[in-house]
XYZ file of C-alpha atoms in Angstrom:
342
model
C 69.735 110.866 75.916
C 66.250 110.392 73.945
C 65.687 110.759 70.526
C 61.935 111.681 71.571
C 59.660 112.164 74.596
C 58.332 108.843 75.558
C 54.167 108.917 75.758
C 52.256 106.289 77.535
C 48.820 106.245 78.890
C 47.743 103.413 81.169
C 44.861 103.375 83.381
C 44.999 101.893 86.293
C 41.666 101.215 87.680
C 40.184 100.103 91.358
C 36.913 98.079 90.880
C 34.911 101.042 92.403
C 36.122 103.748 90.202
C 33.796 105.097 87.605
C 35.978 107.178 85.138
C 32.788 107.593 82.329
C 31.880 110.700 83.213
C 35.575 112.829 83.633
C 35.923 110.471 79.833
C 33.092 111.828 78.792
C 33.615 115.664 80.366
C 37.038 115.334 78.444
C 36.063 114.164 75.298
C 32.563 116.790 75.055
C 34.911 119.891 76.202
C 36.392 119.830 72.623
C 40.119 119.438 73.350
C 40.186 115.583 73.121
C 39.122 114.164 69.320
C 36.559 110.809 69.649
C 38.677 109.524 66.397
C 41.864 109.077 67.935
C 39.795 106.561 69.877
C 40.224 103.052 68.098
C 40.703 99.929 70.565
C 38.998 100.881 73.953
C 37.297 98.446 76.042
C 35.924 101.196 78.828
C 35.611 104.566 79.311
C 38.943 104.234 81.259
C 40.748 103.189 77.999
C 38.716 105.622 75.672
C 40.395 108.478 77.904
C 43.991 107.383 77.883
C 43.757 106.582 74.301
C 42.490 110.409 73.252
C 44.757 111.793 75.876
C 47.980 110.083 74.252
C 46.988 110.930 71.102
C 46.773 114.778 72.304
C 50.570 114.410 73.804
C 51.490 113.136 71.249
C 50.606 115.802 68.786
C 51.702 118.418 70.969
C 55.235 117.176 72.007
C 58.689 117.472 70.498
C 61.654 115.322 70.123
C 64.333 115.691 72.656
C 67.973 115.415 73.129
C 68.743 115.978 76.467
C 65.066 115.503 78.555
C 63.920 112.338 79.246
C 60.087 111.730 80.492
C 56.629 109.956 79.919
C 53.350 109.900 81.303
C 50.424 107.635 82.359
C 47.382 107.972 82.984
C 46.290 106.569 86.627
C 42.876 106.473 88.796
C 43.002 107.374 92.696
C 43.768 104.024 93.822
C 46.812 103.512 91.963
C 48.340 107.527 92.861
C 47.505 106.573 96.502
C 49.515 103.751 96.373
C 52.459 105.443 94.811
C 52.188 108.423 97.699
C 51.419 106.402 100.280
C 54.601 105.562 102.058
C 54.830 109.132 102.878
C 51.455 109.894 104.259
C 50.260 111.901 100.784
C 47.434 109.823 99.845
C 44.733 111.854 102.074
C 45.580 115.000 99.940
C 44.269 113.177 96.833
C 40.752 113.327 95.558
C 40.535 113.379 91.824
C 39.306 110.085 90.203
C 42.364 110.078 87.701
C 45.252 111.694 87.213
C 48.240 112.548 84.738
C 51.566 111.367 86.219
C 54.983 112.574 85.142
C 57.375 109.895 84.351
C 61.067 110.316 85.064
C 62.406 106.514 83.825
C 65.881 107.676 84.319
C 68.660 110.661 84.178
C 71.494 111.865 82.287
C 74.116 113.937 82.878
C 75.311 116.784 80.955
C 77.900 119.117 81.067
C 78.873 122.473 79.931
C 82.746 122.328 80.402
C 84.511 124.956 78.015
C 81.270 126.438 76.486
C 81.226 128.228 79.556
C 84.181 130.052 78.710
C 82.941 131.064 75.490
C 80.105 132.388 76.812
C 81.944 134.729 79.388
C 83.965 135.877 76.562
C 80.917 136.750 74.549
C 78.430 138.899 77.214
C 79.195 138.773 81.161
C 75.675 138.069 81.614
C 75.144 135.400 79.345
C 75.926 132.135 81.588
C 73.945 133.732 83.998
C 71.236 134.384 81.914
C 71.224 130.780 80.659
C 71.393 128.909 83.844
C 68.588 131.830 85.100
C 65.839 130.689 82.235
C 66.913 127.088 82.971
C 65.855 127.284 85.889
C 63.031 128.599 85.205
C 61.329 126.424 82.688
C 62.553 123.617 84.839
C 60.360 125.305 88.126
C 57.443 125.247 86.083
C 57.780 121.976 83.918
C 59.725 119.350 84.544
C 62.763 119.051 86.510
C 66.440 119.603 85.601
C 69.425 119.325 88.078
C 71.327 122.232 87.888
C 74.770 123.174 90.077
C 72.528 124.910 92.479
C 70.831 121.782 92.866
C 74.432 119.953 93.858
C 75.264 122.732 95.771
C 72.320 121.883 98.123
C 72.772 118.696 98.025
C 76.760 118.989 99.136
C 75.811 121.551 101.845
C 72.959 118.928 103.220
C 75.510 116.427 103.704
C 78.770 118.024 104.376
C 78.162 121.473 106.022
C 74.803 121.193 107.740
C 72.347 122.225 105.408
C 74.283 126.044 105.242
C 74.780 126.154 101.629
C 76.545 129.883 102.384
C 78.885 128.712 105.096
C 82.523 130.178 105.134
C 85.594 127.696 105.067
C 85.634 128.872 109.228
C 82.319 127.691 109.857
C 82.621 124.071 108.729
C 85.683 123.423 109.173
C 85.743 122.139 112.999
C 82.820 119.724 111.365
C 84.788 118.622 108.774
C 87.287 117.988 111.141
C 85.392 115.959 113.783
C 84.305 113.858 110.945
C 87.635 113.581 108.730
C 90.372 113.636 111.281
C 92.574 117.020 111.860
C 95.044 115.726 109.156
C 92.713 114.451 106.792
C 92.937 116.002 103.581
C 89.470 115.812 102.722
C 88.618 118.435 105.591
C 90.717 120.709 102.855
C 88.794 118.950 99.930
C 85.209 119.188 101.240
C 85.550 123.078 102.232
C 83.085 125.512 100.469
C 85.681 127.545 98.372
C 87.113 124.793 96.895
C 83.563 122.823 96.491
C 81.820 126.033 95.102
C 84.881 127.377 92.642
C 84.256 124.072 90.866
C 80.674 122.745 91.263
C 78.872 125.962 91.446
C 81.077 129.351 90.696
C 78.109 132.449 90.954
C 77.245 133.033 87.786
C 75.743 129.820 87.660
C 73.380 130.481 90.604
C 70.363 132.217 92.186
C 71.439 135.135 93.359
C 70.410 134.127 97.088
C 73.233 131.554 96.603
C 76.217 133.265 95.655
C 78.784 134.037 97.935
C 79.599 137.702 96.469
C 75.842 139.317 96.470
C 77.686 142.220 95.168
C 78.341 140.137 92.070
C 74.617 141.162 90.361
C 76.290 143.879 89.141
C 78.647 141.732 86.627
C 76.121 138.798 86.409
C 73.250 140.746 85.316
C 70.688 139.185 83.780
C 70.350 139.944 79.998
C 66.592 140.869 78.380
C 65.121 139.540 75.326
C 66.545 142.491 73.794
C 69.949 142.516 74.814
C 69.507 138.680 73.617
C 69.101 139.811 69.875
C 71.523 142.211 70.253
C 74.233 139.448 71.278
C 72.542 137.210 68.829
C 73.051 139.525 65.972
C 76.940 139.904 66.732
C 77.466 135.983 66.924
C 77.452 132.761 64.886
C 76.894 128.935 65.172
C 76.210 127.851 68.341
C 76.403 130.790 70.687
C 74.361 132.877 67.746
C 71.528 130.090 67.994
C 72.215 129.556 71.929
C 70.923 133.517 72.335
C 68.049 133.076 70.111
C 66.689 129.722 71.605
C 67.117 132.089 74.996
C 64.762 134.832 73.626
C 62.457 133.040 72.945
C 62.668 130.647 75.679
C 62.175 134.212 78.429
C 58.940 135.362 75.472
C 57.576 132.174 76.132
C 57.480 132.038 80.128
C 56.172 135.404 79.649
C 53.284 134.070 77.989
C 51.336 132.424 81.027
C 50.808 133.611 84.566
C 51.344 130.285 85.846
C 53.680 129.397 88.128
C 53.211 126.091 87.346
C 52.269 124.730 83.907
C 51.161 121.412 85.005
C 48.634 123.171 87.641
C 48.438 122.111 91.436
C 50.230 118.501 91.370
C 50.962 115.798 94.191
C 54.724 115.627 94.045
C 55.942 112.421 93.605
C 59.385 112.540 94.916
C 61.205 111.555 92.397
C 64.569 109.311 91.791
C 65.163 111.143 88.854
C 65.319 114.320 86.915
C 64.461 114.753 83.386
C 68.250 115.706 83.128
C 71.324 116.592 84.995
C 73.485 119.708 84.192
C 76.784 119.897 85.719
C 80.335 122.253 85.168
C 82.463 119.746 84.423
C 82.834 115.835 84.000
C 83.042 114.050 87.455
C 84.540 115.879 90.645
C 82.493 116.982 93.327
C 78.962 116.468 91.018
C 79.548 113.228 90.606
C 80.148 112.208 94.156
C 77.046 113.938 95.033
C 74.786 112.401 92.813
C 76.100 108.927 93.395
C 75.489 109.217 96.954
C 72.440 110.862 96.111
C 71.243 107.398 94.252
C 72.670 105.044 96.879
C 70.711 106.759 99.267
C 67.448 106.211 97.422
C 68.705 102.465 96.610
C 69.122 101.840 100.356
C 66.228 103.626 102.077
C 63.900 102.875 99.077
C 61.627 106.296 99.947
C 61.297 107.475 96.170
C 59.006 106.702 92.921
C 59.791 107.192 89.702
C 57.215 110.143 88.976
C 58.385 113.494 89.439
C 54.208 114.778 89.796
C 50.642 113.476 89.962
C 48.445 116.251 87.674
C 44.989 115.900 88.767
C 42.767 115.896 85.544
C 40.192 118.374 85.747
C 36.639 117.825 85.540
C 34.459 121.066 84.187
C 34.562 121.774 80.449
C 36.351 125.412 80.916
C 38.703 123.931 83.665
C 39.179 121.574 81.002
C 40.212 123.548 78.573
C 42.124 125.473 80.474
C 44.209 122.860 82.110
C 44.942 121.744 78.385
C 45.989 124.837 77.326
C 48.591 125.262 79.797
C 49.895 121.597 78.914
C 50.362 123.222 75.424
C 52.529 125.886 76.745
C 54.423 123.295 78.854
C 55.332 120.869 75.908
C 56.532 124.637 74.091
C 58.626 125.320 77.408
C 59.745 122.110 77.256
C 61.052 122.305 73.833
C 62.514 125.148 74.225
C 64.699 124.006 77.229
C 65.730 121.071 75.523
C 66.746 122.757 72.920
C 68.870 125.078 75.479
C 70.164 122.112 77.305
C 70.961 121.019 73.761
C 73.300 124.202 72.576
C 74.973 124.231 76.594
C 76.298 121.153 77.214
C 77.810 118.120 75.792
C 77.006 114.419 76.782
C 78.963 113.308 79.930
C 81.603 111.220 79.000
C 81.593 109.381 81.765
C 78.221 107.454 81.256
């Protein structure tokens, strides 16, 4: 957990890259202030120092999402990507990169109860917008993202399998009288680490189940909102305006057309309950990285752009990120308590 969203700009720099002119583009397009400049040695330094400056007026503090940036030229990206053949889709001279130093987990144990109690659709609506945000910001590990993570490694990648159709490969691998053929099968895995109305609805098992788990709108939001208080009162509010707020930009993506960086980390993890079938998961998840090493610790590469109104505009989708990203934290915030078991 993070009191605040770390900034830092560093600038990497080959000996043959000339960043004075994308400094000088950013700087002239209006969006980056010359004043905020005060120690820079190079153009390379005069743009990470306005750009952190920028961040830093534009983000919020955070409880449960943890990231930073830097700023980086080609040659230091390619290196990053390069151990998986990316480095021949790059071609910007710098570029923003998405810092995940680490990842938390987070749980929303008996809170989800409440919120059955209090609207059907609620949960579902919560985990939907989560989702969401995450897709277009930064990411957060959610129980759909265990549950394809458990189907990768236990029932061949078919994350809707029946108990029938894994069991004879559960069996082959655990022994006939193993228990954990039992343990590992998908209604047992999914009642606990991902029940429905905590999923896409391409995931769940009952499709028929959109009927219960129906999404709620902004106005059926206030409505709930209006009927509540403490937590669950603000929990609906931060949603509505959470769903205005997507609805404010077309893009898909608010950090534009990225290199991903394949990330160790999340900005945060978001499980049902403490430990059980989440936390094998993500512990295997990590030894897996630790052992085959094929990872960074970015989660994207955001090539900066170099045209004043491609400027601008990249820059004003940044500020609708850092208000996403707000928002979700403060979601994260109201749905979950800190894992107990870090």
């Amino acid at each position: 957990m993070t009191d605040s969203v770390p900034v830092r700009a560093l600038v990497q720099r080959r000996g043959d890259v000339d960043l004075a002119a994308l400094a000088l583009a950013h700087f002239e397009s209006g969006v980056l202030r010359p004043r905020d400049v005060k120690t820079a040695l190079s153009a390379g330094d005069a743009l990470a120092e306005g750009l952190t400056a920028w961040i830093r007026r534009h983000r919020s503090r955070c409880q449960r999402l943890n990231f930073g940036f830097e700023l980086l030229d080609h040659g230091a990206v390619c290196a990053e990507v390069q151990q998986f053949g990316w480095e021949n889709c790059l071609d910007a001279p710098a570029y923003l990169g998405i810092v995940m130093p680490q990842e938390s987990v987070f749980v929303i144990g008996d809170k989800a109860d409440v919120l059955r109690a209090t609207s059907p659709g609620l949960l579902c609506t919560a985990m939907a917008l989560v989702r969401e945000a995450s897709s277009r910001t930064v990411h957060v590990r959610a129980p759909d993202d265990y549950l394809e993570m458990f189907g990768r490694w236990h029932w061949e990648y078919e994350i809707s399998a029946s108990d029938e159709d894994v069991r004879e490969g559960l069996a082959e691998r655990y022994g006939d009288e193993d228990s954990d053929v039992e343990r590992y099968l998908p209604s047992v895995v999914r009642a606990e680490m991902a029940p429905d109305e905590f999923l896409p609805k391409y995931m769940r098992v009952d499709r028929r189940s959109g009927g219960i788990f129906r999404e709620l709108s902004g106005k059926a939001l206030m409505a709930v909102a209006a009927r509540q208080r403490g937590w669950v009162r603000s929990l609906c509010l931060e949603l509505a305006a959470l769903k205005k707020q997507l609805a404010r930009s077309k893009a898909q993506r608010l950090f534009g057309d990225a290199q991903w960086g394949e990330p160790a980390y999340a900005a945060a993890s978001i499980v049902t309950i403490p430990g059980g079938y989440a936390e094998e998961v993500i512990d295997d998840h990590f030894e897996c990285l630790s052992n085959a090493g094929d990872c960074t610790m970015y989660q994207m590469f955001v090539p900066l752009a170099t045209t004043p109104e491609s400027i601008r505009a990249q820059y004003a989708d940044w500020a609708i990120a850092f208000e996403v990203m707000a928002r979700l934290d403060r979601v994260l915030t109201l749905l979950s308590y800190p894992d107990p078991n870090q």
